[in-house]
Amino acid sequence: EAAVTQSPRSKVAVTGGKVTLSCHQTNNHDYMYWYRQDTGHGLRLIHYSYVADSTEKGDIPDGYKASRPSQENFSLILELASLSQTAVYFCASSGGQNNNQAPLFGEGTRLSVL
Amino acid sequence: AQSVTQPDARVTVSEGASLQLRCKYSYFGTPYLFWYVQYPRQGLQLLLKYYPGDPVVQGVNGFEAEFSKSNSSFHLRKASVHWSDWAVYFCAVSMRWYNVLYFGSGTKLTVEP
């Protein structure tokens, strides 16, 4: 069964600390994405990746780094967490040109920065 | 640039009544359109997708949507709402099915008994 797994599911971090959110997919998908959701808003794209060892900036990349060490794994890194980064983070994957499946989403990571 | 507008932040319907959730998109070219549903404290689940072709697409749980190029719309419909449909619904647009999605702000659906 196709799946996108995020860890942790929730996290409390301190301002100025480093936070790493992890995403793992078992779908053999080439494309992976990190989105951010703020209360009462839609999702906004932070970073994405088309292939392992390469990442691209999305619409709101400031304050975030991404890492794609393998096809299956995609991490989002907050080097210096700030209060404004409190949000729910979603990872997604999609198959690329040869797979017409719509993007699949993980369950989300709820991050609170205090 | 592509964008999506969901003009209704909240919609309330009675169980058994019909439903329409509105979505307007802005995109120069042939859009790929999606409706996702988010249940409380869960991720997004795909309801249905439009890939260029038949303008009416069927989804899961009795949902359907109709693409209109002239109106730049992709409204979601359901003939008879069930209490389990209580959720937040997101419309999204993309250049391709595998590309970045651009989301609307969502419509929160409340179902009254």
CSV table of C-alpha atoms in Angstrom, one decimal, chain A residues 9 31 33 35 37 40-43 45 48 50 59 90 94-108 110, chain B residues 6 9 34 36 38 40-46 48-49 51 88 90 94-106:
chain,number,residue,atom,x,y,z
A,9,ARG,CA,4.0,13.4,14.5
A,31,TYR,CA,9.0,13.7,-6.5
A,33,TYR,CA,7.4,18.0,-1.3
A,35,TYR,CA,4.2,22.1,2.6
A,37,GLN,CA,-0.2,24.7,6.9
A,40,GLY,CA,-7.3,28.5,8.9
A,41,HIS,CA,-5.1,28.6,5.8
A,42,GLY,CA,-4.3,26.4,2.9
A,43,LEU,CA,-0.9,24.7,2.3
A,45,LEU,CA,5.1,25.0,-0.6
A,48,TYR,CA,10.6,20.2,-3.1
A,50,TYR,CA,12.6,15.8,-8.2
A,59,ASP,CA,7.3,29.7,-2.3
A,90,PHE,CA,3.0,18.0,5.5
A,94,SER,CA,4.2,12.0,-6.5
A,95,GLY,CA,5.3,9.6,-9.2
A,96,GLY,CA,6.5,11.8,-12.1
A,97,GLN,CA,5.7,11.7,-15.7
A,98,ASN,CA,5.3,8.0,-16.0
A,99,ASN,CA,2.9,7.6,-13.1
A,100,ASN,CA,-0.4,9.5,-13.3
A,101,GLN,CA,-1.2,9.1,-9.6
A,102,ALA,CA,-2.1,12.3,-7.8
A,103,PRO,CA,0.3,13.4,-5.0
A,104,LEU,CA,0.0,11.4,-1.8
A,105,PHE,CA,0.2,13.2,1.6
A,106,GLY,CA,1.6,12.2,5.0
A,107,GLU,CA,-0.3,12.6,8.2
A,108,GLY,CA,1.5,15.8,9.1
A,110,ARG,CA,2.5,19.5,14.4
B,6,GLN,CA,-12.2,29.1,-2.4
B,9,ALA,CA,-14.4,29.7,4.3
B,34,PHE,CA,-7.7,18.4,-7.5
B,36,TYR,CA,-8.5,17.0,-1.2
B,38,GLN,CA,-8.8,16.8,5.6
B,40,PRO,CA,-9.5,16.5,12.0
B,41,ARG,CA,-5.9,16.0,12.9
B,42,GLN,CA,-5.3,14.0,9.8
B,43,GLY,CA,-3.4,14.4,6.5
B,44,LEU,CA,-5.0,15.2,3.2
B,45,GLN,CA,-6.8,12.6,1.3
B,46,LEU,CA,-7.6,12.8,-2.4
B,48,LEU,CA,-10.9,13.4,-7.0
B,49,LYS,CA,-8.8,14.8,-9.8
B,51,TYR,CA,-6.8,15.6,-15.9
B,88,VAL,CA,-12.1,20.8,5.6
B,90,PHE,CA,-9.1,22.0,-0.3
B,94,SER,CA,-1.1,22.2,-10.9
B,95,MET,CA,0.7,22.3,-14.3
B,96,ARG,CA,0.9,18.5,-14.3
B,97,TRP,CA,-0.3,15.7,-12.1
B,98,TYR,CA,3.1,15.3,-10.7
B,99,ASN,CA,4.0,18.9,-10.2
B,100,VAL,CA,3.7,21.3,-7.3
B,101,LEU,CA,0.2,21.9,-6.1
B,102,TYR,CA,-1.1,25.3,-5.4
B,103,PHE,CA,-3.9,25.2,-2.8
B,104,GLY,CA,-6.9,27.3,-1.9
B,105,SER,CA,-7.5,28.4,1.7
B,106,GLY,CA,-10.0,25.6,2.2
